[in-house]
XYZ file of C-alpha atoms in Angstrom:
635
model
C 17.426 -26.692 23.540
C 17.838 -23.241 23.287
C 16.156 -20.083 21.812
C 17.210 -19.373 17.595
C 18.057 -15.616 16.859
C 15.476 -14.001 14.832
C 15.854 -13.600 11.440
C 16.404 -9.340 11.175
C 16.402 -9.278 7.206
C 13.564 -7.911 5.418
C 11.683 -10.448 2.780
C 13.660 -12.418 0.305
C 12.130 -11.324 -2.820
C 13.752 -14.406 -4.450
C 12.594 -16.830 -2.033
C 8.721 -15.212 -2.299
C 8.929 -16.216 -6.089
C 10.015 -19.650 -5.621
C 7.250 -20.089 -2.734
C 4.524 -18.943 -5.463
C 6.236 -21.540 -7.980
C 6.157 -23.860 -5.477
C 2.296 -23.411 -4.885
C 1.484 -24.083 -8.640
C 4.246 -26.918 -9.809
C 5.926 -28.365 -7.366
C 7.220 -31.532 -9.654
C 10.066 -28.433 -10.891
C 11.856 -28.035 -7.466
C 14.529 -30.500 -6.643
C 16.855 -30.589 -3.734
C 21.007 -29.450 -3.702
C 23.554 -29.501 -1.156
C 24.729 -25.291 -0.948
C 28.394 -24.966 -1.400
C 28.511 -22.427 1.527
C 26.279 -23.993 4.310
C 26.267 -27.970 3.255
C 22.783 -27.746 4.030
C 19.862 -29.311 1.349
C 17.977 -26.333 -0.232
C 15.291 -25.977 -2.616
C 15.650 -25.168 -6.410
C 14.103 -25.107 -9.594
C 15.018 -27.832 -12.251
C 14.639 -25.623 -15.156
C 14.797 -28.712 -17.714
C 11.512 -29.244 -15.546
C 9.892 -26.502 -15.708
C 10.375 -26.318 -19.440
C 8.886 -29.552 -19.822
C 5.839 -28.421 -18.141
C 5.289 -25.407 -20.373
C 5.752 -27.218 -23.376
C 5.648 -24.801 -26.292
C 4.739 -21.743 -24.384
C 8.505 -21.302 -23.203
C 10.593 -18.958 -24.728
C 13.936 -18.161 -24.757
C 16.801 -16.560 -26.479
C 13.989 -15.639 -29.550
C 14.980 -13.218 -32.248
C 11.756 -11.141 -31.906
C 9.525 -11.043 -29.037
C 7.024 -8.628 -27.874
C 8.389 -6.984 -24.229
C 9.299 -3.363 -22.539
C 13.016 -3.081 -21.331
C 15.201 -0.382 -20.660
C 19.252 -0.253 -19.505
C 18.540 -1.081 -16.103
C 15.667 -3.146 -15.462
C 17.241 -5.829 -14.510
C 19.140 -4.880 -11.837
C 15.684 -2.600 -10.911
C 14.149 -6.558 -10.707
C 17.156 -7.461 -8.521
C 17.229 -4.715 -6.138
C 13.080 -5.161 -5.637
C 14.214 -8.660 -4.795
C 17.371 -7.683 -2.748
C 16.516 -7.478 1.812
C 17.814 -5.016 3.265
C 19.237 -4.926 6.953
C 18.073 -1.559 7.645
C 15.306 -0.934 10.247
C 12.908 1.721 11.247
C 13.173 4.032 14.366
C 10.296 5.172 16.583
C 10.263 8.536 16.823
C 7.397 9.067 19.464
C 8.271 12.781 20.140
C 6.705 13.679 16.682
C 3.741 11.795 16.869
C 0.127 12.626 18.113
C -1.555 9.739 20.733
C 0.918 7.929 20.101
C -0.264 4.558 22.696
C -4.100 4.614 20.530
C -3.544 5.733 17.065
C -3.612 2.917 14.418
C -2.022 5.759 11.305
C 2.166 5.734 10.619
C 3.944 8.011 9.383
C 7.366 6.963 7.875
C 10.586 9.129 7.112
C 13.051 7.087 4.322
C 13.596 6.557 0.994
C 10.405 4.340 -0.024
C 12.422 1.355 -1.528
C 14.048 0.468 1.153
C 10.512 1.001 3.291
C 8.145 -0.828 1.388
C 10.514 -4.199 1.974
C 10.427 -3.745 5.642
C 6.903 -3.436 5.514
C 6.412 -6.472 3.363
C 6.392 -9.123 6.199
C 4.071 -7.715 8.581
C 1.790 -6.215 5.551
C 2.146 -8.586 3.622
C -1.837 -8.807 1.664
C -3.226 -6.336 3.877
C -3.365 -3.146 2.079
C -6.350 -2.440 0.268
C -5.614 1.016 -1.698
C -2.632 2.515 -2.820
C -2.162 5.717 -4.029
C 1.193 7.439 -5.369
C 1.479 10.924 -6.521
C 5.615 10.127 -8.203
C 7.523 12.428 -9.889
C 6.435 13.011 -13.466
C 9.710 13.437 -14.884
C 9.353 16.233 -16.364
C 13.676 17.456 -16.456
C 12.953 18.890 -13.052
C 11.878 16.316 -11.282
C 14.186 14.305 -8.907
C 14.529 10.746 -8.888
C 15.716 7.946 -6.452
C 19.313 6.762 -7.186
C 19.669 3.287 -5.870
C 22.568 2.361 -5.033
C 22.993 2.863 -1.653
C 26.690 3.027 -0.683
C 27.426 6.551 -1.343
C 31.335 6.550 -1.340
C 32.863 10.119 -0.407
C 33.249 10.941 -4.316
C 29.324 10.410 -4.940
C 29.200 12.957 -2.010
C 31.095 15.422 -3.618
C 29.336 14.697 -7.189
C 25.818 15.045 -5.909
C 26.441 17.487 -3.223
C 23.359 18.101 -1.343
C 21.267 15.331 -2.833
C 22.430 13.238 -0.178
C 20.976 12.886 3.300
C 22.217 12.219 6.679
C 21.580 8.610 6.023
C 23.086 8.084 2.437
C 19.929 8.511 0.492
C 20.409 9.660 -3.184
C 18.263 11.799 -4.936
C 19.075 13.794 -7.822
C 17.955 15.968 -10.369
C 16.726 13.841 -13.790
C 17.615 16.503 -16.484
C 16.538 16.195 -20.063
C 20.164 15.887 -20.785
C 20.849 12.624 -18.959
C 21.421 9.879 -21.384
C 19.686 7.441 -19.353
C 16.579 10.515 -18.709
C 13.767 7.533 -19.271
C 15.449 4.650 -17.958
C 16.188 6.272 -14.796
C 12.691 6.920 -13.843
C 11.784 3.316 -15.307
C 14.173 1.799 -13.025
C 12.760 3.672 -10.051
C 9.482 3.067 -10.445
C 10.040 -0.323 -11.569
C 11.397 -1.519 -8.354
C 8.974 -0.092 -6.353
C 5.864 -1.051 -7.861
C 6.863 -4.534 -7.858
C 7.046 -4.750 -3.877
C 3.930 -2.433 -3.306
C 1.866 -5.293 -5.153
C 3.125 -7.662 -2.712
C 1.211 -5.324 0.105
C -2.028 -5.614 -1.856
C -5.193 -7.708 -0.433
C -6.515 -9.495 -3.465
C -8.977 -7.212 -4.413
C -6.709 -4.582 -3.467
C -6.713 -1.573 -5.903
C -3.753 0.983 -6.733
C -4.083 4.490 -8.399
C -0.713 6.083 -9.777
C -1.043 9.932 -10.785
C 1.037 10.658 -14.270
C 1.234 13.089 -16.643
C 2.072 12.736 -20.449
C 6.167 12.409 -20.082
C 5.808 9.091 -18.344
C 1.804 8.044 -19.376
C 2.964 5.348 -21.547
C 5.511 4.026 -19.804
C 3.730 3.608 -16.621
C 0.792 1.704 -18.193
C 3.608 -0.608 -19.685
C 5.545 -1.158 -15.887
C 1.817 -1.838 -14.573
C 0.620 -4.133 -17.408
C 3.960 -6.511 -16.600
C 3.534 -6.184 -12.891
C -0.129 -6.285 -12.037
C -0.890 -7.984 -15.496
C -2.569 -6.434 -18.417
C -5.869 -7.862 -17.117
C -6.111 -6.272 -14.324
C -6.275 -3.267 -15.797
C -9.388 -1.360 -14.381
C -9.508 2.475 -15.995
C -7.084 5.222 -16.358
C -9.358 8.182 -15.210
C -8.750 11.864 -16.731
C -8.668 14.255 -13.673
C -9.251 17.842 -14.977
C -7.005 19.784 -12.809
C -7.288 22.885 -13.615
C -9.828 25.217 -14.797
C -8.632 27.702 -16.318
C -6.554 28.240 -20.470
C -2.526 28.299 -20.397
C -1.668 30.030 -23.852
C 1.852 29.558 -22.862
C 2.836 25.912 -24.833
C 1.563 24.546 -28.011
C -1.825 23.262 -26.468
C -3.181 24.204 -23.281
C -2.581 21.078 -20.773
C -6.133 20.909 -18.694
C -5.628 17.226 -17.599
C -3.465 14.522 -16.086
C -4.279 10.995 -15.335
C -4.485 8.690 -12.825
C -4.119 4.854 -13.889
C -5.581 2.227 -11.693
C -5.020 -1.428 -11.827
C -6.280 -4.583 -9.183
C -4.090 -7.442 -7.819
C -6.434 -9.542 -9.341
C -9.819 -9.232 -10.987
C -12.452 -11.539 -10.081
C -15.873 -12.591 -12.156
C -17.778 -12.605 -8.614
C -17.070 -8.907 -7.154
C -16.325 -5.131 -8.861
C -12.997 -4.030 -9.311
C -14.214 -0.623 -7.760
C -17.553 0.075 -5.193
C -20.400 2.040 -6.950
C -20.309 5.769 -5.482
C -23.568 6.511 -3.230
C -26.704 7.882 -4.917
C -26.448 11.511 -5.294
C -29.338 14.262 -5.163
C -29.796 13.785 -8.986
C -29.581 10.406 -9.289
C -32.153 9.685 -6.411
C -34.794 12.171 -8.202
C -35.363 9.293 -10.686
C -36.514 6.904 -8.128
C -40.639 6.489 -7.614
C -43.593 4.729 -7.137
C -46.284 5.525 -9.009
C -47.901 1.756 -8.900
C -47.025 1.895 -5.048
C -44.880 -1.824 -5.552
C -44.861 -2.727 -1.968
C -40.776 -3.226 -2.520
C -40.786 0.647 -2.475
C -39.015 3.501 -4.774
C -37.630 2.213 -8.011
C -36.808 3.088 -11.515
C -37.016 2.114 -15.213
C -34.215 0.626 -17.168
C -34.321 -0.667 -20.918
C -35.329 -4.036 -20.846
C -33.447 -4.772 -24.399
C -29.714 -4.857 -25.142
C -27.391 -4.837 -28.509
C -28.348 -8.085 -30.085
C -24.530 -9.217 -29.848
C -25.001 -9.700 -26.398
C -27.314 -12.074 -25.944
C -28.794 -15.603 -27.090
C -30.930 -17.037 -29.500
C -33.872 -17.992 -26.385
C -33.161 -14.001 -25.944
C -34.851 -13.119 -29.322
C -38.861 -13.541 -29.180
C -42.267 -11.480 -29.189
C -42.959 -10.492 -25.734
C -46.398 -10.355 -24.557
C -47.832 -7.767 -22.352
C -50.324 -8.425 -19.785
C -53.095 -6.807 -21.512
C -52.292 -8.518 -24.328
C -50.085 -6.298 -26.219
C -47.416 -7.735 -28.718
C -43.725 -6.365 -28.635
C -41.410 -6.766 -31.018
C -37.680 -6.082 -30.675
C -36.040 -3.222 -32.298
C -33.668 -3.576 -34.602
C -30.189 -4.815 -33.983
C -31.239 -5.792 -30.118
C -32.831 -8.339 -28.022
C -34.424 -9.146 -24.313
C -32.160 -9.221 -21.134
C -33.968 -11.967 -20.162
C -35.375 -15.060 -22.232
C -38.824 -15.731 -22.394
C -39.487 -17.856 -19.445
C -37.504 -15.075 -16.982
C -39.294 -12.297 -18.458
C -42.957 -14.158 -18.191
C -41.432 -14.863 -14.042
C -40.642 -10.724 -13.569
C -43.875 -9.680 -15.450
C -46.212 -11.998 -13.568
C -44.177 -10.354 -9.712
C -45.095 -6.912 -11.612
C -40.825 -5.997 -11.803
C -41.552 -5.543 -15.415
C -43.098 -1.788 -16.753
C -45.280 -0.893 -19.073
C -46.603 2.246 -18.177
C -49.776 4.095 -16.455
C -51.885 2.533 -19.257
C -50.457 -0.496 -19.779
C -49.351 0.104 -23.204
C -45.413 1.213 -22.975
C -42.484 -0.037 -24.015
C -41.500 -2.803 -21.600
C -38.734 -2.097 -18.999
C -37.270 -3.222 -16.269
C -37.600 -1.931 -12.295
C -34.562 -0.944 -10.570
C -35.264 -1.139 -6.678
C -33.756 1.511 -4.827
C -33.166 -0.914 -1.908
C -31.602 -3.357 -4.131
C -28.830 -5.462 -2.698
C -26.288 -3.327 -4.739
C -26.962 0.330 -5.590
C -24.737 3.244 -6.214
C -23.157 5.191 -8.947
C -20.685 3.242 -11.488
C -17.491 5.541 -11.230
C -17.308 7.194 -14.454
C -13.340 7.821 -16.212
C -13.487 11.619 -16.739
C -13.369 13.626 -12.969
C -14.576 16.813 -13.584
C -12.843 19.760 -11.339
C -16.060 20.665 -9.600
C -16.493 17.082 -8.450
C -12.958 16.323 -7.038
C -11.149 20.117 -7.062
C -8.207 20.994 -9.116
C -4.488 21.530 -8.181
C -4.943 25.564 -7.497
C -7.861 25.204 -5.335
C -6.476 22.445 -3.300
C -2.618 24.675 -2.916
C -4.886 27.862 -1.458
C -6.511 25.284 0.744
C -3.406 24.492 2.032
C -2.112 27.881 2.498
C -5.273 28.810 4.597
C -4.728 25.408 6.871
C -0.912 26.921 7.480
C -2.064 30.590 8.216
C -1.485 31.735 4.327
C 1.873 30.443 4.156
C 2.164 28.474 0.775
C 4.354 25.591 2.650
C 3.850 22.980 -0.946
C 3.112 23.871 -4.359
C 1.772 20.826 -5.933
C -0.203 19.155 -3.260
C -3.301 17.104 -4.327
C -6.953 18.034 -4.083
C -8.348 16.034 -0.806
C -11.632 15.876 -2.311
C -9.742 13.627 -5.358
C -8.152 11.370 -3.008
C -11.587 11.429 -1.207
C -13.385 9.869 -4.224
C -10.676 6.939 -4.717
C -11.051 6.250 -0.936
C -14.939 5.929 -1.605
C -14.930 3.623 -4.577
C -11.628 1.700 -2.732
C -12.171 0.921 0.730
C -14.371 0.442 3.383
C -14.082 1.203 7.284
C -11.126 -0.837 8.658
C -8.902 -0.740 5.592
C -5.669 0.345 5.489
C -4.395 2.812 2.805
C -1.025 3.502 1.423
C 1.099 6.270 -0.244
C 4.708 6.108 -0.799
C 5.451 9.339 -2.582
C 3.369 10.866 -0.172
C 4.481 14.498 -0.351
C 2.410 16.943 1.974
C 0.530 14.112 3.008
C -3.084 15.139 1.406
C -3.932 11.386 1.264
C -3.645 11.232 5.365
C -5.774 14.335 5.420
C -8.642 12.640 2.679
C -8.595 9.643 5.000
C -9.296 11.457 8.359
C -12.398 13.466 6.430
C -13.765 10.764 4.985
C -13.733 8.808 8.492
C -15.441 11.953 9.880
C -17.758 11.559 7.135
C -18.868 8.034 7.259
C -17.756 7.301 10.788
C -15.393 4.583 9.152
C -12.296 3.915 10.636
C -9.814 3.156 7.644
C -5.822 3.594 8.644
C -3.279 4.874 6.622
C 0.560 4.889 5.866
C 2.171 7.784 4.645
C 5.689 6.955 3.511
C 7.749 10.306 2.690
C 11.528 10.710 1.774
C 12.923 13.450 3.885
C 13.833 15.469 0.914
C 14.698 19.150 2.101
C 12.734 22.258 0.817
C 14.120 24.784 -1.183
C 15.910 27.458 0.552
C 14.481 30.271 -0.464
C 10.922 28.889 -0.524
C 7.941 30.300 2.141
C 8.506 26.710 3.664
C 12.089 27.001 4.670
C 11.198 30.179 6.316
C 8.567 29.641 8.089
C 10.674 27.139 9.678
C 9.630 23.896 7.495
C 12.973 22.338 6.511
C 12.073 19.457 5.384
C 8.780 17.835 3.472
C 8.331 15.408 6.349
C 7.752 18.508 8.631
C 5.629 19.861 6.849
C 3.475 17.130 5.901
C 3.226 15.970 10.150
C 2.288 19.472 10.363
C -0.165 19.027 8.102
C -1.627 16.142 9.627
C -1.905 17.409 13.384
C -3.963 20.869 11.655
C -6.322 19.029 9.519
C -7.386 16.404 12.095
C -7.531 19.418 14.702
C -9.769 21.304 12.208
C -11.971 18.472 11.059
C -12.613 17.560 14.879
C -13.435 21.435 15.556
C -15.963 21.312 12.969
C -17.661 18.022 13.503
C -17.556 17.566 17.326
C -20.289 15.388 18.201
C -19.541 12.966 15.037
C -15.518 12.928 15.451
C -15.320 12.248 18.973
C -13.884 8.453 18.308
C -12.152 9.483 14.971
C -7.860 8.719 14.968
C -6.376 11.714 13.906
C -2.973 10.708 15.471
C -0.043 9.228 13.741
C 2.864 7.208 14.922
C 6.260 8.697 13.299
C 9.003 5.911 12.425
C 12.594 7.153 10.872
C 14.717 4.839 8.862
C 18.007 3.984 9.771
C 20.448 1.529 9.491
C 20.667 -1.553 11.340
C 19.979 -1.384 15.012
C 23.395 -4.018 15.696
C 26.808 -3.447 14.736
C 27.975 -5.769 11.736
C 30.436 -8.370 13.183
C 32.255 -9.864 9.408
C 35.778 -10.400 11.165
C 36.487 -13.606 12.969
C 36.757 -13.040 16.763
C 40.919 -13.545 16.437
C 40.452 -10.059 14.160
C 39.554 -8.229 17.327
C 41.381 -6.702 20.119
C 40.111 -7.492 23.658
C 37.773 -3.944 23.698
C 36.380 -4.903 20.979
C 34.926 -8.598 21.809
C 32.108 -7.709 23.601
C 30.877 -7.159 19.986
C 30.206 -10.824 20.201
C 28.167 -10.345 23.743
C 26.070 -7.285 23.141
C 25.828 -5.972 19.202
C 23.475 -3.742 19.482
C 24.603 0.141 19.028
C 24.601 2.192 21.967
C 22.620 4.416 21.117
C 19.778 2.088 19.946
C 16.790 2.081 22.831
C 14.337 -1.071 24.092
C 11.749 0.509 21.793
C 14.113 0.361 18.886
C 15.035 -3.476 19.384
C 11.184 -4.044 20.109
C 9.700 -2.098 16.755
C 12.592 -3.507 14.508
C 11.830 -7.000 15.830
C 8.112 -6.648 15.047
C 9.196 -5.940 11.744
C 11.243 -9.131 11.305
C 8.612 -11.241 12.780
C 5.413 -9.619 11.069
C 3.960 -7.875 13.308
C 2.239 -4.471 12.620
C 3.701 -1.554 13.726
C -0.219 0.592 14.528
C -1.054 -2.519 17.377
C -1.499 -0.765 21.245
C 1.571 -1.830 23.513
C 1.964 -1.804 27.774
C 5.036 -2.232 29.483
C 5.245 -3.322 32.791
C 8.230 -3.372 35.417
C 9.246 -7.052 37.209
C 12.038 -6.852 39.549
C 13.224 -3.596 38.114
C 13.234 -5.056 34.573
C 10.827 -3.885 31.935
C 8.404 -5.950 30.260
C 6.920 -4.952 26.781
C 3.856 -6.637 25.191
C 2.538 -5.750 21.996
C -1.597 -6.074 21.239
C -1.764 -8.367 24.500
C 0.416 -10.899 23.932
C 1.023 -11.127 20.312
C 4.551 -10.641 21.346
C 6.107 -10.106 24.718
C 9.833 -8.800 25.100
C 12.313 -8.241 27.786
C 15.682 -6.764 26.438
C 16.919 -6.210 30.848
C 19.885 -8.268 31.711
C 19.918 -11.113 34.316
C 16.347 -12.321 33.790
C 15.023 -13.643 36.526
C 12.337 -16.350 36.862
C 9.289 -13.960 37.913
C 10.381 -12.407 34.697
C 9.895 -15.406 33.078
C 6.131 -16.157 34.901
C 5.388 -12.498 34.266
C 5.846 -12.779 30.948
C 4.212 -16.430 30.773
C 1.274 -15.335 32.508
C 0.238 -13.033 29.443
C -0.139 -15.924 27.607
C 1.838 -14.869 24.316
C 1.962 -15.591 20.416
C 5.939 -14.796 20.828
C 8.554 -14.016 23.607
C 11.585 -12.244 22.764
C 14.686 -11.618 24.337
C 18.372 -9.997 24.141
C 21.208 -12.366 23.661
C 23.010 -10.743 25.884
C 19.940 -11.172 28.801
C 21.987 -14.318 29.881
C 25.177 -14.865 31.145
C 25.924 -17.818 29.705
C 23.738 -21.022 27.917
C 22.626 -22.678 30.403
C 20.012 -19.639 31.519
C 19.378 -19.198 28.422
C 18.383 -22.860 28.312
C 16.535 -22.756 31.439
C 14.477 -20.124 30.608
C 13.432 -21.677 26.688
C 12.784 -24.919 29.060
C 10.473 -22.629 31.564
C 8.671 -20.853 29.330
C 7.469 -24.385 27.116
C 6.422 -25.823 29.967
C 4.230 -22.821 31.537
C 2.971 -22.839 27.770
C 2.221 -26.159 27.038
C 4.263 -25.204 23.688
C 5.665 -28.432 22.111
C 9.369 -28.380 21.610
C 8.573 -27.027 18.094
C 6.291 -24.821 18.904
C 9.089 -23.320 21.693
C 11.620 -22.909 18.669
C 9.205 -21.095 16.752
C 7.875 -18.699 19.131
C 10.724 -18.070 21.621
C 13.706 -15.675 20.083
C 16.524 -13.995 20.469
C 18.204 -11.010 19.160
């Protein structure tokens, strides 16, 4: 037996909906022979499935209630759609680059967020997105990634080095709201896939696209999971320009999935205010506490919650009108007798319940309106900026860090990892850092960024900024700098580095013509694909991506008769990309006892070595023969 080439596609959307179908009713998959392999492969018996549903299927009905647009289907399809393209280390532009757990990633975010999917798959627990707002001005992602040489000419300059499209969405395009439907669309339905369960995603909007947004989400994350769309004031001052002054903008935020046992969102810590209605002026040995109504609207409760509760000095007290108890009669008679009941110095108050400061659960409830002097406004968080770049106004728009502070707070705890895919100056990388310094948590983040070029004539471009990427690493390397000069004795362990990753096309040439198609310089296509200038760091990052591994893990190399050996996290996977692979290579890389071993195609010769080695390597592994297939690859 030898080693199986590993799989260099990103997810299968497709296939990831017929696993979930699978997981709920099975009895609607059946087996068919595929025209193009002859292979047996799984589908759905739709005759089935319809059968299962019963009356709650629908199709083909004259009215139905649903959002669509021209284009979301093929938005649905390209979410679904793998790509072949990869991601590039890019270690010259990062900071501590061997111990820093943060990425940073240049490339259009579609095409991104489906790499990502198989080694992040679940793991993110906040995501926050800043997207265009569409306002006419706003560019948007066009899709369709083979840019033939007249697309070139018709969007001259919207195009980067790596066929990207972006474009101005003008008022005047017939397709103005569809567009940015389509875009977002697409993209929201992967970045749910990242999500923990409890994972939590905030989405920044204005008015142009409010509505539409909260439609995209309720489909995708379900109307249910709906958890608040908060009202940011974001800016303080009147604009008597327009028809009413615009103070506001809003940030939605929707869960993967609610649950009856746990908050959507953490309660914010006690604030000065809030703790100066704690006391103890009956010194309860379970320390500071305070009073809260002991009655609720009637609708609420019971009929054992309605009754005549009886103080302990013998005081009758009757319900108010339209309310009863919290708790029914026997409850309250429990928390009266252990003195968690109220009544005041004398005895003779209304009856309410203690709040314990060191309660299990205590905290702020997040409230929907963010008031600028809680979380900052746009202007204050732009001159912020300016100061951290020496008064150069490198972004106009960038968000407050204290905002994306307060979503990090009532989102995540140390340990979580954070993304944002319209990323921009990167103010969400610069919230995390702080708020690590702050709490001494160590939460991770991914900043994904399209390397959309500033405008010529802007302070960016010349200061020397061509691109947002630049300035947003920039950015990052000043404000972890700065928030390490100012807490030094509290910051000392705190990851302010950032590994940089570009996207770019396959790392292997695509071989579609039979071998007779070639002439004899080409045929070592079939012996070594992989482009020349593609590097063992390349191969190894691209294949972590195809086998799930995360990109932030620590890696050592180590040299074996002049070969390099690469393991990633300690063994989690072990790769040797030298030619002629000798058998110490093959102990070496035993002896580090590894989750996966990778290897070039092109490392042997011919079969045989490569069966030797798949032969070695089970039996210094103890790996059954399925196990071996499994674990040992090749590209």
């Amino acid at each position: 037996m030898k080693p199986n080439k590993l799989d260099l596609n990103s997810v299968d959307g497709t296939q990831l909906n017929l696993e979930a179908l699978y997981q709920i009713a099975p009895s609607c998959f059946t087996e068919v022979k595929d025209d193009k392999t002859g292979e047996l492969r799984h589908v759905v018996n739709f005759k089935t499935l319809r059968q299962l549903l019963g009356d709650n299927a629908v199709e083909d009905a004259d009215e139905m209630y649903q959002f669509t647009w021209p284009g979301k289907q093929e938005a649905r399809r390209e979410a679904a759609r793998p790509t072949t393209k990869t991601l590039r280390p890019v270690v010259e532009d990062s900071v501590d680059w061997e111990h820093t757990q943060n990425l940073y990633i240049e490339g259009d975010n579609l095409e991104v967020l489906k790499l990502l999917q198989k080694s992040y798959m679940g793991k993110v627990k906040m995501i926050y997105i800043d997207p265009p707002y569409n306002t006419g001005n706003d560019f948007v992602y066009d899709d369709d990634f083979a840019v033939s040489q007249d697309d070139y000419d018709l969007f001259a300059g919207d195009v980067d080095e790596l066929g990207n499209r972006y474009r101005k969405n003008t008022e005047t395009n017939g397709r103005f709201h569809s567009d940015w439907c389509s875009m977002m669309y697409s993209r929201l339905i992967v970045a749910r896939s990242l999500l923990t369960e409890d994972g939590v995603i905030f989405i920044s909007i204005d008015d142009h696209e409010q509505k539409n947004i909260r439609n995209i989400c309720d489909e995708i994350f379900g109307e249910s999971n709906f958890v608040s769309n908060f009202i940011w004031e974001k800016r303080l001052n009147r604009e008597n320009r327009k028809e009413v002054s615009s103070r506001h903008d809003y940030i939605l935020c929707y869960i993967k999935q609610k649950s009856e046992q746990q908050r959507s969102l953490l309660l914010l810590p006690m604030n000065e205010k809030a703790l100066s209605n704690y006391g103890n002026p009956d010194n309860d040995p379970r320390g500071l506490w305070k009073s809260d109504p002991a009655h609720a609207q009637a609708g609420h409760g019971t009929k054992a919650q309605f009754y005549t509760l009886t103080a302990p000095n013998g005081k009758k007290h009757d319900l108010p009108s339209g309310r009863c108890w919290l708790y029914t009669e026997p409850v309250m008679n429990e928390a009266i007798k252990e003195n968690r009941i109220w009544f005041g110095k004398d005895g003779n108050g209304v009856p309410r319940i203690k709040t314990y400061l060191n309660a299990k659960e205590r905290g702020l409830t997040p409230e929907s309106l963010l008031f600028a002097k809680d979380v900052s406004t746009n202007e204050i968080a732009k001159n912020e900026l300016k100061r951290l770049f020496d008064g150069i106004a490198v972004f106009e728009t960038p968000k407050p860090v204290e905002l994306l502070k307060y979503f990090a707070i009532i989102a995540s705890k140390s340990g979580d990892i954070i993304l944002d895919f319209f990323s921009g100056s990167s103010a969400t990388a610069h919230a995390v850092m702080q708020l690590n310094a702050e709490d001494c948590g160590n939460r991770k983040y991914i900043m994904v960024q399209l390397p959309e070029e500033t405008p010529e004539d802007s302070e960016a471009r010349k200061a020397g900024y061509d691109t947002i990427p630049e300035i947003a690493k920039e950015r990052i390397r000043r404000a972890g700098k700065k928030i390490k000069e100012e807490s030094p004795l509290t910051t000392q362990k705190l990851d302010t580095g950032f590994r940089v990753f570009r996207l770019a096309d396959s790392n292997f040439e695509e071989v579609k013509k039979a071998p007779a198609e070639y002439d004899q310089s080409q045929l070592d296509l079939f012996l070594n694909n992989v482009k020349s200038d593609r590097t063992d760091l390349d191969l190894l990052f691209g294949a972590m991506l195809s086998w799930g591994v995360q990109l932030s893990l620590p890696m050592t190399s180590e040299e074996v008769d002049g070969k390099m050996i690469y393991s990633v996290n300690d063994g989690d996977l072990v790769a040797c990309f030298a030619d002629d692979i000798t058998e110490n290579i093959v102990k070496a890389m035993a002896d580090k006892q590894p989750l996966r071993v990778l290897f070039r195609d092109s490392c042997f010769a011919r079969d045989d070595a490569k069966i030797n080695v798949f032969e070695t390597l089970k039996q210094l592994l103890d790996w059954s023969e399925e196990e071996a297939i499994k674990n040992i690859k090749v590209i």
